[in-house]
Amino acid sequence: MKIESLLAQIGSQSEPVTGAVSFPVYQSTAFRHPKLGQSTGFDYARTKSPTRTVLEDAIAELESGDAGFACSSGMAALQTIFAYFSQGDHLIVSLDLYGGTYRLLEDIMARFGVSATYVDTNDLAALESSRRESTKAVLIETPTNPLMMITDIEAVAAWAKQYNILTIVDNTLLTPFLQRPIELGADIVIHSATKYLGGHNDVLAGLIVTKGEELSERMALLHNSIGAVLGPQDSWLLMRGMKTLALRMERHEYNATRISNYLLTHPAISDVYYPALETHPGHDIQKRQSSGNTGIFSFKVKDARYIEPILRHVKLIAFAESLGGVESLMTYPAVQTHAAIPEEIRRQVGVDDRLLRLSVGIEHADDLIADLAAALELAKQEVEEGVAVHE
Ligand SMILES: *Cc1c(COP(=O)(O)O)cnc(C)c1O
């Protein structure tokens, strides 16, 4: 079946007793046993709970994996995955990384003796030279956030396999609608489902998908033991969002393409980072391994003094810290999402004080362009005249 149909039908044929088309929220932590030695398949909700199970089965199928695990946030999903590793283990990680992942590795995992080296994961020579005997996994984000760097998943997974190194892909920005890393050789996929999968800026959630029996069993143990699981209400809300994922992603891509093309020719903008643009260095790989583009991109203004007035003057676009929802949000990565990353690394990858990130929603593109045009014009006036413009 095609992915649009799988998405629309999540949970719709899973409730045999009443035939409920919207799978119910089973708000129960305990489940009665028919008799000693028997179980309905549900015992205690941390281990397994009905609404969450429907969601977990859905994401496993969507990502072509063997098992799915729903967690209370994307970070909880990453922590659950990192608990797979032991003291002395080493990870190779994308250089341009989500700030929270970097913080989890450096402030927490490092204290438990799990170390990480940050490299451009599209450079196989860099992967090879950072590999140690103790390297157990490579963690990639593609596209990266915020600079939209693309890594060839198939090439990295093939490289990793020869050394028994696991390939973990953070697929938050593309979702299984546009990119399925396990089909390209990855072992584990992780999502901040808070973003496009949920899609409405209203639910915090993380998902893990594993490939292979042993890995899936181990992840089930970690998921249950750590206990950072997703509750039934949020599982339901996430499934409700996922049903429209295909439609939303198509509109996000259409809008982001139009707006990135508009900014590309704007005199106040120096760079636009969006893989859909043919000028983007990762354009060809992205086209080969994904069926479309995400709705988020970044751009640099020519003068850092534009930043503050732009953020003050956007109206339809909210100055807020997230991505992937139906409402457009603008973020200033250097002080928000990527503040946890040391300035030296931020500079190296290009997350500087002129960079803005735009998560393009599903509003009409004309309105979004008009909002940006007005904010840029007011910013220009303020910078030229040296005074704040009040409307
Ligand atoms: C937001 C995000 C995370 C963290 O997810 P939360 O749901 O906020 O805990 C991890 N990776 C990426 C790429 C993200 O955008």
Short mmCIF file of C-alpha atoms and ligand atoms in Angstrom, two decimals:
data_model
loop_
_atom_site.label_atom_id
_atom_site.label_comp_id
_atom_site.label_asym_id
_atom_site.label_seq_id
_atom_site.Cartn_x
_atom_site.Cartn_y
_atom_site.Cartn_z
CA MET A 1 0.00 0.00 0.00
CA LYS A 2 1.15 3.55 -0.66
CA ILE A 3 2.28 5.67 2.27
CA GLU A 4 -0.57 8.22 1.91
CA SER A 5 -3.07 5.40 2.52
CA LEU A 6 -1.12 3.99 5.47
CA LEU A 7 -1.00 7.44 7.06
CA ALA A 8 -4.67 8.26 6.61
CA GLN A 9 -5.68 4.87 8.01
CA ILE A 10 -3.50 4.84 11.15
CA GLY A 11 -5.47 2.98 13.81
CA SER A 12 -8.70 3.09 11.81
CA GLN A 13 -9.04 -0.68 11.49
CA SER A 14 -7.49 -1.64 14.82
CA GLU A 15 -10.48 -1.61 17.19
CA PRO A 16 -12.49 -4.80 16.61
CA VAL A 17 -14.95 -4.52 19.50
CA THR A 18 -16.81 -1.33 18.55
CA GLY A 19 -15.31 -0.66 15.13
CA ALA A 20 -14.25 2.85 16.24
CA VAL A 21 -12.62 4.54 13.23
CA SER A 22 -10.64 6.84 15.52
CA PHE A 23 -8.70 4.46 17.74
CA PRO A 24 -9.68 5.14 21.39
CA VAL A 25 -7.51 6.57 24.12
CA TYR A 26 -7.02 3.71 26.58
CA GLN A 27 -6.36 5.68 29.72
CA SER A 28 -5.42 2.70 31.89
CA THR A 29 -2.12 1.79 33.46
CA ALA A 30 -3.13 -1.69 34.66
CA PHE A 31 -4.71 -4.54 32.72
CA ARG A 32 -6.65 -7.42 34.24
CA HIS A 33 -5.25 -10.91 33.71
CA PRO A 34 -7.78 -13.59 32.66
CA LYS A 35 -6.08 -16.06 35.02
CA LEU A 36 -2.69 -17.03 36.38
CA GLY A 37 -0.20 -17.34 33.58
CA GLN A 38 -2.45 -15.55 31.09
CA SER A 39 -2.32 -12.01 29.73
CA THR A 40 -4.31 -10.00 27.17
CA GLY A 41 -0.94 -8.90 25.85
CA PHE A 42 -1.10 -5.85 28.11
CA ASP A 43 0.09 -5.96 31.72
CA TYR A 44 1.33 -2.55 32.79
CA ALA A 45 1.28 0.61 30.65
CA ARG A 46 4.98 1.47 30.83
CA THR A 47 5.78 -1.81 29.10
CA LYS A 48 2.94 -1.75 26.60
CA SER A 49 -0.26 0.24 26.31
CA PRO A 50 -2.98 -0.12 23.63
CA THR A 51 -3.11 3.40 22.14
CA ARG A 52 0.67 3.66 22.13
CA THR A 53 0.98 0.24 20.51
CA VAL A 54 -1.11 1.32 17.51
CA LEU A 55 1.17 4.32 17.07
CA GLU A 56 4.33 2.23 17.49
CA ASP A 57 3.19 -0.37 14.95
CA ALA A 58 2.31 2.43 12.51
CA ILE A 59 5.71 4.16 12.69
CA ALA A 60 7.52 0.80 12.36
CA GLU A 61 5.60 0.06 9.16
CA LEU A 62 6.00 3.59 7.78
CA GLU A 63 9.77 3.46 8.31
CA SER A 64 10.12 -0.13 7.01
CA GLY A 65 11.47 -1.24 10.39
CA ASP A 66 10.71 -4.15 12.73
CA ALA A 67 9.70 -2.33 15.91
CA GLY A 68 8.58 1.13 16.97
CA PHE A 69 8.87 2.84 20.35
CA ALA A 70 7.04 6.00 21.40
CA CYS A 71 8.80 8.25 23.89
CA SER A 72 7.84 11.36 25.83
CA SER A 73 10.01 13.61 23.62
CA GLY A 74 12.65 13.47 20.92
CA MET A 75 15.32 13.84 23.60
CA ALA A 76 13.81 10.93 25.56
CA ALA A 77 14.05 8.85 22.37
CA LEU A 78 17.71 9.82 21.95
CA GLN A 79 18.48 9.07 25.61
CA THR A 80 16.84 5.64 25.23
CA ILE A 81 18.99 4.94 22.16
CA PHE A 82 22.17 6.21 23.84
CA ALA A 83 21.54 3.87 26.79
CA TYR A 84 22.26 1.05 24.34
CA PHE A 85 25.94 2.00 24.60
CA SER A 86 28.37 1.26 27.41
CA GLN A 87 31.22 2.98 29.15
CA GLY A 88 34.14 3.30 26.73
CA ASP A 89 31.99 3.28 23.59
CA HIS A 90 32.55 5.93 20.97
CA LEU A 91 30.09 7.54 18.55
CA ILE A 92 30.64 9.51 15.36
CA VAL A 93 28.07 12.28 14.99
CA SER A 94 27.06 14.88 12.39
CA LEU A 95 28.92 18.14 12.94
CA ASP A 96 25.89 20.38 12.30
CA LEU A 97 23.74 18.81 14.98
CA TYR A 98 20.54 19.62 16.86
CA GLY A 99 21.75 21.54 19.95
CA GLY A 100 19.88 19.35 22.44
CA THR A 101 21.50 16.19 21.06
CA TYR A 102 24.92 17.79 21.42
CA ARG A 103 24.12 18.76 25.02
CA LEU A 104 22.88 15.26 25.87
CA LEU A 105 26.09 13.74 24.50
CA GLU A 106 28.52 16.23 26.02
CA ASP A 107 26.91 17.05 29.39
CA ILE A 108 25.41 13.68 30.21
CA MET A 109 26.62 10.75 28.12
CA ALA A 110 30.24 11.91 28.43
CA ARG A 111 29.99 11.52 32.22
CA PHE A 112 28.99 7.90 31.67
CA GLY A 113 32.03 7.33 29.50
CA VAL A 114 30.34 7.43 26.09
CA SER A 115 32.28 9.82 23.88
CA ALA A 116 31.50 11.44 20.55
CA THR A 117 33.47 12.91 17.66
CA TYR A 118 31.74 15.46 15.42
CA VAL A 119 32.49 15.28 11.71
CA ASP A 120 31.02 16.13 8.35
CA THR A 121 29.32 12.75 7.91
CA ASN A 122 29.21 13.17 4.15
CA ASP A 123 32.99 12.95 4.06
CA LEU A 124 33.87 9.23 4.12
CA ALA A 125 37.54 10.04 4.68
CA ALA A 126 36.61 12.04 7.78
CA LEU A 127 34.48 9.14 9.01
CA GLU A 128 37.35 6.75 8.46
CA SER A 129 39.93 8.93 10.22
CA SER A 130 37.67 9.46 13.25
CA ARG A 131 36.88 5.75 13.58
CA ARG A 132 38.26 3.94 16.62
CA GLU A 133 38.15 0.33 17.75
CA SER A 134 35.51 1.45 20.23
CA THR A 135 33.28 3.17 17.64
CA LYS A 136 29.84 1.62 17.97
CA ALA A 137 27.59 3.92 15.97
CA VAL A 138 27.37 6.81 13.58
CA LEU A 139 24.52 9.26 14.20
CA ILE A 140 23.48 11.42 11.30
CA GLU A 141 20.96 14.15 10.70
CA THR A 142 20.10 14.70 7.05
CA PRO A 143 19.24 17.37 6.25
CA THR A 144 20.94 18.96 9.25
CA ASN A 145 19.28 21.67 11.22
CA PRO A 146 19.76 24.58 10.64
CA LEU A 147 22.24 24.50 7.74
CA MET A 148 20.50 21.78 5.73
CA MET A 149 23.66 19.80 5.00
CA ILE A 150 22.91 16.51 3.27
CA THR A 151 24.55 13.17 4.07
CA ASP A 152 24.42 10.20 1.70
CA ILE A 153 22.70 7.68 3.99
CA GLU A 154 23.41 4.67 1.77
CA ALA A 155 27.14 5.45 1.60
CA VAL A 156 27.45 5.96 5.36
CA ALA A 157 25.45 2.80 6.18
CA ALA A 158 27.59 0.73 3.78
CA TRP A 159 30.77 2.14 5.32
CA ALA A 160 29.50 1.47 8.86
CA LYS A 161 28.33 -2.08 8.14
CA GLN A 162 31.82 -3.33 7.30
CA TYR A 163 32.94 -2.50 10.86
CA ASN A 164 29.70 -3.56 12.61
CA ILE A 165 29.02 0.08 13.40
CA LEU A 166 25.33 0.95 13.75
CA THR A 167 23.86 3.67 11.57
CA ILE A 168 21.36 5.89 13.40
CA VAL A 169 19.44 8.50 11.42
CA ASP A 170 17.54 11.42 12.91
CA ASN A 171 14.74 11.64 10.32
CA THR A 172 12.86 14.48 12.00
CA LEU A 173 13.12 16.95 9.12
CA LEU A 174 11.91 14.70 6.31
CA THR A 175 9.64 12.12 7.98
CA PRO A 176 8.99 8.69 6.44
CA PHE A 177 6.72 10.36 3.88
CA LEU A 178 9.82 11.78 2.18
CA GLN A 179 12.75 9.62 3.33
CA ARG A 180 13.05 6.09 4.73
CA PRO A 181 16.61 5.58 6.07
CA ILE A 182 16.13 1.88 6.94
CA GLU A 183 15.51 1.14 3.26
CA LEU A 184 18.89 2.78 2.61
CA GLY A 185 20.70 0.59 5.17
CA ALA A 186 20.21 2.37 8.51
CA ASP A 187 19.63 0.32 11.68
CA ILE A 188 17.82 2.87 13.85
CA VAL A 189 15.64 5.84 12.98
CA ILE A 190 14.77 8.48 15.54
CA HIS A 191 12.19 11.28 15.30
CA SER A 192 11.30 14.29 17.26
CA ALA A 193 7.62 13.67 16.50
CA THR A 194 7.01 17.06 18.10
CA LYS A 195 7.83 18.47 14.68
CA TYR A 196 6.33 17.34 11.35
CA LEU A 197 4.78 14.05 12.51
CA GLY A 198 2.64 15.80 15.13
CA GLY A 199 2.58 18.84 12.90
CA HIS A 200 0.41 21.21 14.93
CA ASN A 201 2.79 22.62 17.57
CA ASP A 202 0.71 20.93 20.26
CA VAL A 203 2.31 17.60 21.24
CA LEU A 204 5.78 16.73 22.50
CA ALA A 205 6.83 13.22 21.43
CA GLY A 206 9.70 11.09 20.18
CA LEU A 207 9.76 7.91 18.13
CA ILE A 208 12.35 5.19 17.60
CA VAL A 209 12.28 2.54 14.88
CA THR A 210 14.69 -0.40 14.87
CA LYS A 211 15.62 -2.93 12.23
CA GLY A 212 16.60 -6.46 13.24
CA GLU A 213 15.34 -8.79 15.95
CA GLU A 214 18.20 -8.45 18.43
CA LEU A 215 18.31 -4.67 18.26
CA SER A 216 14.51 -4.47 18.55
CA GLU A 217 14.48 -6.68 21.65
CA ARG A 218 17.25 -4.67 23.25
CA MET A 219 15.45 -1.39 22.51
CA ALA A 220 12.21 -2.77 24.01
CA LEU A 221 14.13 -3.54 27.22
CA LEU A 222 15.69 -0.05 27.30
CA HIS A 223 12.38 1.66 26.52
CA ASN A 224 10.63 -0.18 29.35
CA SER A 225 13.53 0.12 31.80
CA ILE A 226 14.10 3.85 31.30
CA GLY A 227 10.37 4.52 31.17
CA ALA A 228 10.37 7.79 29.20
CA VAL A 229 7.30 6.53 27.34
CA LEU A 230 4.51 8.44 25.62
CA GLY A 231 1.14 8.62 27.36
CA PRO A 232 -2.13 7.50 25.73
CA GLN A 233 -3.53 11.01 25.13
CA ASP A 234 -0.37 12.21 23.44
CA SER A 235 -0.13 8.97 21.43
CA TRP A 236 -3.64 9.64 20.15
CA LEU A 237 -2.88 13.28 19.38
CA LEU A 238 0.22 12.28 17.46
CA MET A 239 -1.68 9.71 15.36
CA ARG A 240 -4.35 12.29 14.67
CA GLY A 241 -1.64 14.61 13.35
CA MET A 242 0.08 11.91 11.31
CA LYS A 243 -3.06 11.16 9.33
CA THR A 244 -2.59 14.39 7.36
CA LEU A 245 1.22 14.19 7.09
CA ALA A 246 1.25 13.66 3.31
CA LEU A 247 -0.92 16.70 2.59
CA ARG A 248 0.98 18.89 5.01
CA MET A 249 4.44 17.95 3.73
CA GLU A 250 3.40 18.72 0.15
CA ARG A 251 2.23 22.17 1.15
CA HIS A 252 5.27 22.79 3.38
CA GLU A 253 7.57 21.97 0.46
CA TYR A 254 5.61 24.08 -2.02
CA ASN A 255 5.62 27.09 0.32
CA ALA A 256 9.27 26.70 1.33
CA THR A 257 10.31 26.47 -2.32
CA ARG A 258 8.44 29.65 -3.21
CA ILE A 259 9.75 31.59 -0.23
CA SER A 260 13.35 30.41 -0.61
CA ASN A 261 13.26 31.51 -4.26
CA TYR A 262 11.91 34.88 -3.20
CA LEU A 263 14.68 35.36 -0.61
CA LEU A 264 17.36 34.21 -3.05
CA THR A 265 16.82 37.38 -5.11
CA HIS A 266 16.26 39.75 -2.17
CA PRO A 267 19.01 42.42 -1.87
CA ALA A 268 19.24 42.10 1.95
CA ILE A 269 19.87 38.33 1.87
CA SER A 270 23.31 36.84 1.24
CA ASP A 271 22.68 33.08 1.41
CA VAL A 272 19.75 30.67 1.33
CA TYR A 273 20.23 27.10 2.57
CA TYR A 274 17.54 24.86 1.11
CA PRO A 275 18.27 21.52 -0.59
CA ALA A 276 15.43 21.99 -3.10
CA LEU A 277 17.49 24.78 -4.70
CA GLU A 278 19.75 23.52 -7.48
CA THR A 279 22.54 25.69 -6.10
CA HIS A 280 22.54 23.71 -2.84
CA PRO A 281 25.60 21.40 -2.56
CA GLY A 282 23.49 18.49 -1.32
CA HIS A 283 20.78 18.87 -3.97
CA ASP A 284 21.64 15.75 -6.00
CA ILE A 285 22.04 13.37 -3.05
CA GLN A 286 18.86 14.69 -1.49
CA LYS A 287 17.00 14.13 -4.76
CA ARG A 288 18.29 10.56 -4.99
CA GLN A 289 17.54 9.44 -1.44
CA SER A 290 14.34 11.36 -0.69
CA SER A 291 11.11 11.88 -2.56
CA GLY A 292 10.86 15.56 -1.69
CA ASN A 293 12.01 18.41 0.51
CA THR A 294 11.25 19.53 4.01
CA GLY A 295 9.50 22.79 4.85
CA ILE A 296 12.30 24.34 6.84
CA PHE A 297 15.28 26.27 5.56
CA SER A 298 17.77 28.87 6.73
CA PHE A 299 19.08 32.09 5.31
CA LYS A 300 21.63 34.76 6.13
CA VAL A 301 21.00 38.46 6.09
CA LYS A 302 23.87 40.60 4.80
CA ASP A 303 24.03 42.66 7.99
CA ALA A 304 23.53 41.22 11.50
CA ARG A 305 21.82 44.48 12.52
CA TYR A 306 18.80 43.36 10.46
CA ILE A 307 18.09 40.43 12.76
CA GLU A 308 16.53 42.19 15.74
CA PRO A 309 14.12 44.37 13.71
CA ILE A 310 13.12 41.45 11.44
CA LEU A 311 12.17 39.36 14.46
CA ARG A 312 10.23 42.31 15.87
CA HIS A 313 8.39 43.10 12.64
CA VAL A 314 7.25 39.68 11.39
CA LYS A 315 3.54 39.33 12.16
CA LEU A 316 2.08 36.26 10.49
CA ILE A 317 5.33 34.43 11.11
CA ALA A 318 5.86 33.92 14.85
CA PHE A 319 9.27 34.40 16.45
CA ALA A 320 9.28 31.06 18.26
CA GLU A 321 11.48 28.06 18.82
CA SER A 322 10.29 24.94 17.05
CA LEU A 323 9.61 23.65 13.57
CA GLY A 324 7.35 21.41 11.56
CA GLY A 325 3.95 22.79 12.54
CA VAL A 326 1.18 24.20 10.37
CA GLU A 327 2.02 27.69 11.68
CA SER A 328 5.16 29.39 10.35
CA LEU A 329 7.87 30.02 12.95
CA MET A 330 11.12 31.90 12.74
CA THR A 331 14.09 31.03 14.93
CA TYR A 332 17.44 32.67 15.60
CA PRO A 333 19.60 29.54 16.01
CA ALA A 334 22.72 31.19 17.46
CA VAL A 335 20.84 32.25 20.59
CA GLN A 336 17.99 29.72 20.67
CA THR A 337 18.10 26.14 19.36
CA HIS A 338 21.89 26.00 19.03
CA ALA A 339 22.94 28.01 22.07
CA ALA A 340 24.17 24.79 23.75
CA ILE A 341 26.79 24.32 21.04
CA PRO A 342 30.10 26.10 21.74
CA GLU A 343 30.67 29.19 19.59
CA GLU A 344 33.78 27.66 18.03
CA ILE A 345 31.84 24.70 16.60
CA ARG A 346 28.93 26.94 15.62
CA ARG A 347 31.31 29.17 13.66
CA GLN A 348 32.93 26.17 12.01
CA VAL A 349 29.60 25.00 10.59
CA GLY A 350 28.29 28.48 9.88
CA VAL A 351 25.65 29.01 12.56
CA ASP A 352 26.56 32.68 13.04
CA ASP A 353 24.80 35.88 14.10
CA ARG A 354 23.41 36.52 10.58
CA LEU A 355 21.55 33.21 10.31
CA LEU A 356 17.80 32.89 10.62
CA ARG A 357 15.77 29.70 10.32
CA LEU A 358 12.28 29.63 8.92
CA SER A 359 9.90 26.75 9.49
CA VAL A 360 7.39 27.41 6.76
CA GLY A 361 3.83 26.54 7.69
CA ILE A 362 0.85 25.79 5.50
CA GLU A 363 -0.50 29.35 5.30
CA HIS A 364 -0.76 30.87 1.81
CA ALA A 365 2.70 31.53 0.38
CA ASP A 366 1.66 35.02 -0.81
CA ASP A 367 0.84 36.07 2.75
CA LEU A 368 4.12 34.69 4.09
CA ILE A 369 6.13 36.46 1.39
CA ALA A 370 4.28 39.72 2.07
CA ASP A 371 5.05 39.37 5.80
CA LEU A 372 8.76 38.79 5.13
CA ALA A 373 8.92 41.60 2.56
CA ALA A 374 7.40 44.07 5.03
CA ALA A 375 9.68 42.99 7.90
CA LEU A 376 12.78 43.22 5.70
CA GLU A 377 11.78 46.67 4.44
CA LEU A 378 11.20 47.99 7.97
CA ALA A 379 14.49 46.45 9.12
CA LYS A 380 16.30 48.16 6.26
CA GLN A 381 14.78 51.54 7.17
CA GLU A 382 15.71 51.14 10.82
CA VAL A 383 19.29 50.16 10.09
CA GLU A 384 19.74 53.01 7.59
CA GLU A 385 18.15 55.62 9.83
CA GLY A 386 19.50 54.24 13.10
CA VAL A 387 16.13 54.41 14.84
CA ALA A 388 13.39 51.90 15.57
CA VAL A 389 10.33 52.24 13.34
CA HIS A 390 7.07 52.19 15.23
CA GLU A 391 3.92 51.52 13.32
C1 LIG B 1 13.52 19.00 18.13
C2 LIG B 1 14.54 18.03 17.70
C3 LIG B 1 15.00 17.04 18.57
C4 LIG B 1 14.54 16.96 20.02
O1 LIG B 1 13.19 16.61 20.10
P1 LIG B 1 12.19 17.09 21.29
O2 LIG B 1 10.90 16.52 20.85
O3 LIG B 1 12.22 18.58 21.30
O4 LIG B 1 12.70 16.50 22.55
C5 LIG B 1 15.92 16.13 18.09
N1 LIG B 1 16.37 16.19 16.82
C6 LIG B 1 15.94 17.13 15.96
C7 LIG B 1 16.47 17.16 14.57
C8 LIG B 1 15.02 18.08 16.36
O5 LIG B 1 14.61 19.03 15.51
#
